[in-house]
PDB file of C-alpha atoms in Angstrom:
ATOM      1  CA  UNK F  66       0.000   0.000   0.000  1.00 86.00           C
ATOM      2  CA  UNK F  67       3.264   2.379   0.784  1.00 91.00           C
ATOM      3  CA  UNK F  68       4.019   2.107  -3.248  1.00 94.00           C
ATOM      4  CA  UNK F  69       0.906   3.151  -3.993  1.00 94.00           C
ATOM      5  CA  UNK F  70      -0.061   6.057  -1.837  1.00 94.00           C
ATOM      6  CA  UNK F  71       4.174   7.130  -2.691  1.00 95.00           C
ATOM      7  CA  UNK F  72       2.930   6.950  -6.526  1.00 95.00           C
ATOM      8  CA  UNK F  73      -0.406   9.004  -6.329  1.00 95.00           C
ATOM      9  CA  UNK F  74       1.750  11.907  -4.031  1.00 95.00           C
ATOM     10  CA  UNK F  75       4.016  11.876  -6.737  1.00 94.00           C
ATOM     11  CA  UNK F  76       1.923  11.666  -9.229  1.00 94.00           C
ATOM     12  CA  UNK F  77      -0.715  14.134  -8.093  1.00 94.00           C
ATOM     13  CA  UNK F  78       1.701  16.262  -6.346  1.00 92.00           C
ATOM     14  CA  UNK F  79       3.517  17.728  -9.918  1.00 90.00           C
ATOM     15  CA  UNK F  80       0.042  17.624 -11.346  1.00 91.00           C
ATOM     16  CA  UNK F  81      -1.137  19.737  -8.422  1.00 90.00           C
ATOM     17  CA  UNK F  82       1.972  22.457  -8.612  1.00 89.00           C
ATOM     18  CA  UNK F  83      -1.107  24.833 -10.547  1.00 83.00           C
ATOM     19  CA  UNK F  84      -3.335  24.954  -8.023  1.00 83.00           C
ATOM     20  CA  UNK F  85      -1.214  24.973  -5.306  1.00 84.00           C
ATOM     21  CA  UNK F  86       1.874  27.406  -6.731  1.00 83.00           C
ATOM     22  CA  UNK F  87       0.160  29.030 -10.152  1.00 79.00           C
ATOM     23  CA  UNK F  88       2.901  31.676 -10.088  1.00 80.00           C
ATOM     24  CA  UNK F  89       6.088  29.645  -8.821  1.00 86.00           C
ATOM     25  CA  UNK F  90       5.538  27.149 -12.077  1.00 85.00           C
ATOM     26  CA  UNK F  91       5.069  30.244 -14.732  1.00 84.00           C
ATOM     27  CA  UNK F  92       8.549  31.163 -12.900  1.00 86.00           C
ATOM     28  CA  UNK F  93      10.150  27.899 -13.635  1.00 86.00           C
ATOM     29  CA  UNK F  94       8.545  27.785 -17.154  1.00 89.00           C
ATOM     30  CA  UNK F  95      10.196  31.480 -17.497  1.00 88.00           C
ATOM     31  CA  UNK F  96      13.304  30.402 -16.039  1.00 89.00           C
ATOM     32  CA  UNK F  97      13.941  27.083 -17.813  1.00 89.00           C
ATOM     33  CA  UNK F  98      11.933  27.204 -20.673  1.00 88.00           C
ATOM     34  CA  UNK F  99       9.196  25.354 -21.839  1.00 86.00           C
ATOM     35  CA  UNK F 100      10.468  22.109 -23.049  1.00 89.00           C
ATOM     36  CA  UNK F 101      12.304  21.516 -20.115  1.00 91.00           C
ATOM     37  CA  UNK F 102      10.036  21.950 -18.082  1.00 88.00           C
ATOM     38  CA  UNK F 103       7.510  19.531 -19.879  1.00 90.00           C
ATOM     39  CA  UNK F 104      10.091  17.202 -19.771  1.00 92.00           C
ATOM     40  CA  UNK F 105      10.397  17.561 -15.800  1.00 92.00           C
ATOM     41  CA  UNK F 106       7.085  17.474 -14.904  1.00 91.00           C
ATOM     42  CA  UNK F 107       6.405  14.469 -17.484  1.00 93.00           C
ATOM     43  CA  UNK F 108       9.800  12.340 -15.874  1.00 95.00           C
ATOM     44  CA  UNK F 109       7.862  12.914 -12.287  1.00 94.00           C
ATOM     45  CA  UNK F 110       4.771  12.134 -13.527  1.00 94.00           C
ATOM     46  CA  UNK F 111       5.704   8.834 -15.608  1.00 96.00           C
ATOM     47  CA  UNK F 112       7.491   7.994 -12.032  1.00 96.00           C
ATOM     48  CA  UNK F 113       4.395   8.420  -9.991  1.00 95.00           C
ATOM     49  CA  UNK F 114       2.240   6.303 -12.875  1.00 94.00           C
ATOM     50  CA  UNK F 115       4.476   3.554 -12.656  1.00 94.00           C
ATOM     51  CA  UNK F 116       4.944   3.492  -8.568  1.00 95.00           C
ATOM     52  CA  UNK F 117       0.508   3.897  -9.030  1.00 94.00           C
ATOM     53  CA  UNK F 118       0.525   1.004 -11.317  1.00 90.00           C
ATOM     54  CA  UNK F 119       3.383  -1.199  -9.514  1.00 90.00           C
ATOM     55  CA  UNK F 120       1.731  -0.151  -5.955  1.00 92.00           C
ATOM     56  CA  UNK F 121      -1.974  -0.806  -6.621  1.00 90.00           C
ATOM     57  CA  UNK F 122      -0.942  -4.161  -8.241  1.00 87.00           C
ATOM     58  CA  UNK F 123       1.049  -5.141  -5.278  1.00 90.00           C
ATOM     59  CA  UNK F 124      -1.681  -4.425  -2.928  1.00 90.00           C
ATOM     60  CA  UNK F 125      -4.814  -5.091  -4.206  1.00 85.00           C
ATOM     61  CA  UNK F 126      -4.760  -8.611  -3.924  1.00 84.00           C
ATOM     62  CA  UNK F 127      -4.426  -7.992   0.148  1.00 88.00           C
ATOM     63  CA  UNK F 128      -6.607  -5.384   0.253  1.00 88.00           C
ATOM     64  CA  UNK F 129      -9.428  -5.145   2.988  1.00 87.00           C
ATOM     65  CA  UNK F 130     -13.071  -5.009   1.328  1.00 89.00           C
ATOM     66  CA  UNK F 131     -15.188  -2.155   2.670  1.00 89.00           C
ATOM     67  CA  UNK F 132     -18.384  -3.113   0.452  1.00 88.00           C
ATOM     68  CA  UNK F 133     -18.841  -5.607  -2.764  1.00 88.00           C
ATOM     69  CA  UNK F 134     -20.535  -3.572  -5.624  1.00 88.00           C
ATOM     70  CA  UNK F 135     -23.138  -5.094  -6.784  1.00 89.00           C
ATOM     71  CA  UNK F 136     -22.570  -7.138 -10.713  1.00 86.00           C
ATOM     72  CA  UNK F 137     -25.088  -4.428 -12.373  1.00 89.00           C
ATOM     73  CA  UNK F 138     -22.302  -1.907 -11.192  1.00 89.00           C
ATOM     74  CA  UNK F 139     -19.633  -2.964 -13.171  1.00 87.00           C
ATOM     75  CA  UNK F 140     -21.938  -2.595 -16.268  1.00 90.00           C
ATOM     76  CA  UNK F 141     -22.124   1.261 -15.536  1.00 94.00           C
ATOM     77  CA  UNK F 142     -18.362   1.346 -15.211  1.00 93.00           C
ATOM     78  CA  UNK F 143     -18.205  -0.521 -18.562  1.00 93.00           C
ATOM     79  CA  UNK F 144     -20.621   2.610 -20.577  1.00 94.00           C
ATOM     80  CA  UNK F 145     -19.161   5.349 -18.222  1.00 96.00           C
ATOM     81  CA  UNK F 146     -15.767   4.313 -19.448  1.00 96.00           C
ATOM     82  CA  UNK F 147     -16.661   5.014 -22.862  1.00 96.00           C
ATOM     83  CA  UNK F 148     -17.448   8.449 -22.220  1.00 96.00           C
ATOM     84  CA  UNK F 149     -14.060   8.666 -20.452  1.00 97.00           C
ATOM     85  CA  UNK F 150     -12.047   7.315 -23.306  1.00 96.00           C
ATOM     86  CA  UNK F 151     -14.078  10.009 -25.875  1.00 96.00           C
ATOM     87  CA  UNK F 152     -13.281  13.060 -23.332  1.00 96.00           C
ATOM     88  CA  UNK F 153      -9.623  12.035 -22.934  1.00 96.00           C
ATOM     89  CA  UNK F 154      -9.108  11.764 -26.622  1.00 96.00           C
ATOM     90  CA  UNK F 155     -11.246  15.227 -27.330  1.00 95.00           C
ATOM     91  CA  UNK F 156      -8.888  16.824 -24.997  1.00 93.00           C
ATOM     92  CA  UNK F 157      -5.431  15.460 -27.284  1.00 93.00           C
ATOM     93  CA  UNK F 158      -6.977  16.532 -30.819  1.00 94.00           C
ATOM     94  CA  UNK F 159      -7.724  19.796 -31.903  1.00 93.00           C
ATOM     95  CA  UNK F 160     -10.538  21.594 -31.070  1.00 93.00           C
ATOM     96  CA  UNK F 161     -13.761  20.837 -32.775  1.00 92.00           C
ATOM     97  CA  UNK F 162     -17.070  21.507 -31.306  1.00 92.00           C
ATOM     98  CA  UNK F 163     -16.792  19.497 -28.001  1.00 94.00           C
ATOM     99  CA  UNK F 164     -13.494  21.079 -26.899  1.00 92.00           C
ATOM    100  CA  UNK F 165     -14.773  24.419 -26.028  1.00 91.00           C
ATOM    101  CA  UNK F 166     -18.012  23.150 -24.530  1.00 90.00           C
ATOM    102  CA  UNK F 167     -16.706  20.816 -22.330  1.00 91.00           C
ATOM    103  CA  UNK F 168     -13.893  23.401 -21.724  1.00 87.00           C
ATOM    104  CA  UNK F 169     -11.290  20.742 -19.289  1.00 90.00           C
ATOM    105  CA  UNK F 170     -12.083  17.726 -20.986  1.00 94.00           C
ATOM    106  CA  UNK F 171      -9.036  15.851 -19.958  1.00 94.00           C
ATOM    107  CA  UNK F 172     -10.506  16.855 -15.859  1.00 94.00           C
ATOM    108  CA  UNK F 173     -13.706  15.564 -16.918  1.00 96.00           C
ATOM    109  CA  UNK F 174     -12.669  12.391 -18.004  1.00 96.00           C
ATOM    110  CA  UNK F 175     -10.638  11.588 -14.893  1.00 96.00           C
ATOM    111  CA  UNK F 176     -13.646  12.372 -12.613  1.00 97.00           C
ATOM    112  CA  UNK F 177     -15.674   9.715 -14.942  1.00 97.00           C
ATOM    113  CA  UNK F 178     -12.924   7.599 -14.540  1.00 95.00           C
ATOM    114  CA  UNK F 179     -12.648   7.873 -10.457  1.00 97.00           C
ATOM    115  CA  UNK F 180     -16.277   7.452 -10.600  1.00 96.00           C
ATOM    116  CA  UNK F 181     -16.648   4.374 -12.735  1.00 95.00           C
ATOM    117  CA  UNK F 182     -14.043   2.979 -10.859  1.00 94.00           C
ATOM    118  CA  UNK F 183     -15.637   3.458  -7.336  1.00 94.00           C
ATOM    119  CA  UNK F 184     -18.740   2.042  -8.517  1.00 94.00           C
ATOM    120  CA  UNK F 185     -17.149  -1.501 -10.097  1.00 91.00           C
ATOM    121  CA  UNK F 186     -14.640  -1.905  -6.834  1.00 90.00           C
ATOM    122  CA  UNK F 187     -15.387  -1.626  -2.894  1.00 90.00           C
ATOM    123  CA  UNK F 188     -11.588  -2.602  -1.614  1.00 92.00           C
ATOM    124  CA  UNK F 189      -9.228  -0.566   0.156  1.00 95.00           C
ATOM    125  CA  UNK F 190      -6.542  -0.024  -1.968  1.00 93.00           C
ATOM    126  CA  UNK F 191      -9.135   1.019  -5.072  1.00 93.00           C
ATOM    127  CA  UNK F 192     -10.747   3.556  -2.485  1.00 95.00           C
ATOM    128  CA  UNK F 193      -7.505   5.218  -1.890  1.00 95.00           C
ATOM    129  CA  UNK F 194      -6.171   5.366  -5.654  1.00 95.00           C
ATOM    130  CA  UNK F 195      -9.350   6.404  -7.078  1.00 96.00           C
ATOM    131  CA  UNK F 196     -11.140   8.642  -4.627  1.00 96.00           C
ATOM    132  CA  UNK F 197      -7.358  10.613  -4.530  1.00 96.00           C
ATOM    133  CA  UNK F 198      -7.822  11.401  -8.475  1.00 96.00           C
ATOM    134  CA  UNK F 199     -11.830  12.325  -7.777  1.00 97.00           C
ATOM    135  CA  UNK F 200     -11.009  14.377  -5.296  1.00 95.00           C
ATOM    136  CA  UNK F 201      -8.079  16.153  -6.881  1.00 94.00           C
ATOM    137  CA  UNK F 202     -10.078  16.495 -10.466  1.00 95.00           C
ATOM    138  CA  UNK F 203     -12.482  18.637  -8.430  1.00 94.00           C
ATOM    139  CA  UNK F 204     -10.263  20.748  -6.283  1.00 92.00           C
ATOM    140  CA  UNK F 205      -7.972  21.342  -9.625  1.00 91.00           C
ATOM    141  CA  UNK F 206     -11.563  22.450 -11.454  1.00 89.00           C
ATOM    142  CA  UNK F 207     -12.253  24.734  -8.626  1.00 89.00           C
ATOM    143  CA  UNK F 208      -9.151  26.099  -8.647  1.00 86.00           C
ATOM    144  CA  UNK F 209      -9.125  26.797 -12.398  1.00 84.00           C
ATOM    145  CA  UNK F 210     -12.049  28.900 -11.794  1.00 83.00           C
ATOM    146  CA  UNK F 211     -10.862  30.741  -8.736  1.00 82.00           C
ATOM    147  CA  UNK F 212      -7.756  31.182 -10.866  1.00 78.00           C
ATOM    148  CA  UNK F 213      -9.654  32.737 -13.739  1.00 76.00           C
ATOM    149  CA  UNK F 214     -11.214  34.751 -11.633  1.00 77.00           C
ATOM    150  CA  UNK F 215      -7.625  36.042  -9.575  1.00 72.00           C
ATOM    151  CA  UNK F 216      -6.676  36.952 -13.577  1.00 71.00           C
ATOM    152  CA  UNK F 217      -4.465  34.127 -15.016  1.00 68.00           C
ATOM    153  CA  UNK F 218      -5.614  33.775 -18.418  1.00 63.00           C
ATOM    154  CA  UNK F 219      -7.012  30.620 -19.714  1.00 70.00           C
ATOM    155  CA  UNK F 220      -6.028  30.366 -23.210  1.00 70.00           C
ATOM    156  CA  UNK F 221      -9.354  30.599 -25.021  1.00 74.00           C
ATOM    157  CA  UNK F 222     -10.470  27.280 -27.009  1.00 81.00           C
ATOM    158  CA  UNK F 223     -10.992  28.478 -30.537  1.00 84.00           C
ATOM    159  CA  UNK F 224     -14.023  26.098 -32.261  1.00 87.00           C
ATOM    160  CA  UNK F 225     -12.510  24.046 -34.950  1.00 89.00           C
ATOM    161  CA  UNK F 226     -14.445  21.616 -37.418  1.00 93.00           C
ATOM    162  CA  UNK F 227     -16.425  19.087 -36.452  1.00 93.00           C
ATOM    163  CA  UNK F 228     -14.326  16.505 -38.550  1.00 94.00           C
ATOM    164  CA  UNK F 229     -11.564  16.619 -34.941  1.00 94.00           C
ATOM    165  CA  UNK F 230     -14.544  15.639 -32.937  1.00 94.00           C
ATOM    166  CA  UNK F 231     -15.379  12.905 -35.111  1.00 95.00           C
ATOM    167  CA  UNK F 232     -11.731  11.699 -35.169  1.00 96.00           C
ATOM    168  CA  UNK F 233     -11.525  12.019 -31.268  1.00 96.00           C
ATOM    169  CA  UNK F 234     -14.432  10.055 -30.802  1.00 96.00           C
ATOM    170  CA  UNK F 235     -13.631   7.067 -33.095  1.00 96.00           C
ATOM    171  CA  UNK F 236      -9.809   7.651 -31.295  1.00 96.00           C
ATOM    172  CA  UNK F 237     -11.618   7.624 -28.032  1.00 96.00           C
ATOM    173  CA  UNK F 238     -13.740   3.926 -29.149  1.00 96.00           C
ATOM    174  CA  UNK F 239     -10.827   2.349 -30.578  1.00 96.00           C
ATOM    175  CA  UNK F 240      -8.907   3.336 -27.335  1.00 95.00           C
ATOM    176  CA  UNK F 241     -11.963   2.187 -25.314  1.00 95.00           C
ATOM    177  CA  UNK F 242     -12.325  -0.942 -27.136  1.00 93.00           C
ATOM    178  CA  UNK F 243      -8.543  -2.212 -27.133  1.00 92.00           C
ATOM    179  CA  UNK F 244      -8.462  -1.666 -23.451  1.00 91.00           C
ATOM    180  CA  UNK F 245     -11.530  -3.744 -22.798  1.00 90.00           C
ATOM    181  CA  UNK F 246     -10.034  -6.207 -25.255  1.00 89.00           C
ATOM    182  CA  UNK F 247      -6.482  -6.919 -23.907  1.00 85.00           C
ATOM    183  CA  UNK F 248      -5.162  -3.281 -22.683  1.00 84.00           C
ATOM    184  CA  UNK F 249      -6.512  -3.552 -19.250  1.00 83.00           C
ATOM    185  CA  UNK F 250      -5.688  -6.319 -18.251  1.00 81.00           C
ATOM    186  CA  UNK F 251      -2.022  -6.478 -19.833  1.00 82.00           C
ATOM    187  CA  UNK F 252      -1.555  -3.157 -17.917  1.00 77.00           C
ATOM    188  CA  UNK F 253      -3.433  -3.618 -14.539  1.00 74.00           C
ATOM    189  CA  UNK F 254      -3.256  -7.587 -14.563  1.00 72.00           C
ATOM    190  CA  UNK F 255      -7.856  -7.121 -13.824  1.00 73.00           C
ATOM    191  CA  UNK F 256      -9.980  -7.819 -16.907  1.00 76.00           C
ATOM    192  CA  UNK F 257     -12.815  -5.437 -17.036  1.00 79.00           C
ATOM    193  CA  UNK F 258     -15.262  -7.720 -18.067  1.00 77.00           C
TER     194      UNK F 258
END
C-alpha cells in the first residue's frame, strides 16, 4: 500500500503544482523554458504512474473489502468508461465543437474515470487510488475557476471543425475498445469484463 499512496503523491503532487503554486511554475517555465520543463514534470509524472501502477498491483490482492458492488455496477463502469475514453481523446486533438463546450475535458474524463471505478470496486486499496484522483479532479476544477477569476488567463479554445470531434471520438472507441479487449488487463493484470 506504501508504493501506492508514494505513486499518487508523486503523481498528483507535480500535477497539483497549478493549483497549489500558479505563479512559482510560470517562474520555472520562465526560467527554464518550456520544453524543459515539460520534460520535468512528465519524468515525475511517468514515475508516480508507474509506482501507481506497480503499488496498486502489489496491494490489491491484500486489500481489505469495505463493500462488494453489486454485478449491475460494473456494467455502468463498462458505458461510463466510454465516455471517459471520448473526453480524454477530445482533450489530445484539436478543437472541434466538443473542446470548447466541455472546456477541461481531460478533468472531466478523470472524474468519470474515479467514478466508474468506485462504482465496479469496494476494496481498500481502489478507495484510496481512485477517490485521490476524484477528489483532486475537483479541487484542480475549482481552482481553475478561482484562478480565472484572480486573472491568469485561460487560453481561449478556438471552435474548430467538427471533422476533430469525429476523429476524437472514433480515437476515443478504438482506445476504449482495445483496453476492454487486452489493454486492461495487460496493464493492470484485472480484466474489465
Amino acid at each position: 500500500m506504501l508504493v501506492l499512496i508514494l505513486g499518487i503523491v508523486v503523481f498528483l503532487g507535480i500535477h497539483s503544482v497549478r493549483i497549489a503554486a500558479p505563479q512559482w511554475r510560470l517562474d520555472k517555465i520562465a526560467a527554464w523554458g518550456e520544453g524543459k520543463w515539460k520534460g520535468f514534470y512528465s519524468a515525475i509524472s511517468f514515475v508516480g504512474l508507474v509506482l501507481i501502477i506497480w503499488g496498486y498491483v502489489l496491494a490489491r490482492p491484500y486489500s481489505l473489502f469495505i463493500y462488494e458492488p453489486p454485478v449491475w455496477m460494473k456494467h455502468i463502469t463498462l458505458l461510463l468508461m466510454l465516455f471517459s475514453f471520448i473526453s480524454v481523446m477530445i482533450s489530445n486533438f484539436r478543437p472541434g465543437k466538443l473542446k470548447p463546450i466541455l472546456k477541461h475535458p481531460m478533468l472531466i474524463a478523470v472524474k468519470i474515470w474515479a467514478l466508474a471505478h468506485l462504482l465496479a470496486n469496494g476494496d481498500l486499496a481502489s478507495l484510496i487510488l481512485f477517490l485521490s484522483f476524484l477528489v483532486w479532479a475537483v479541487v484542480d476544477r475549482i481552482a481553475i475557476k478561482r484562478q480565472q477569476r484572480a486573472g491568469f488567463a485561460q487560453p481561449v479554445i478556438v471552435p474548430g471543425p467538427v471533422s476533430n470531434d469525429i476523429m476524437a471520438i472514433v480515437a476515443g472507441v478504438v482506445l476504449y475498445i482495445l483496453f476492454v479487449w487486452k489493454l486492461h488487463a495487460w496493464l493492470i493484470g484485472v480484466s474489465p469484463l
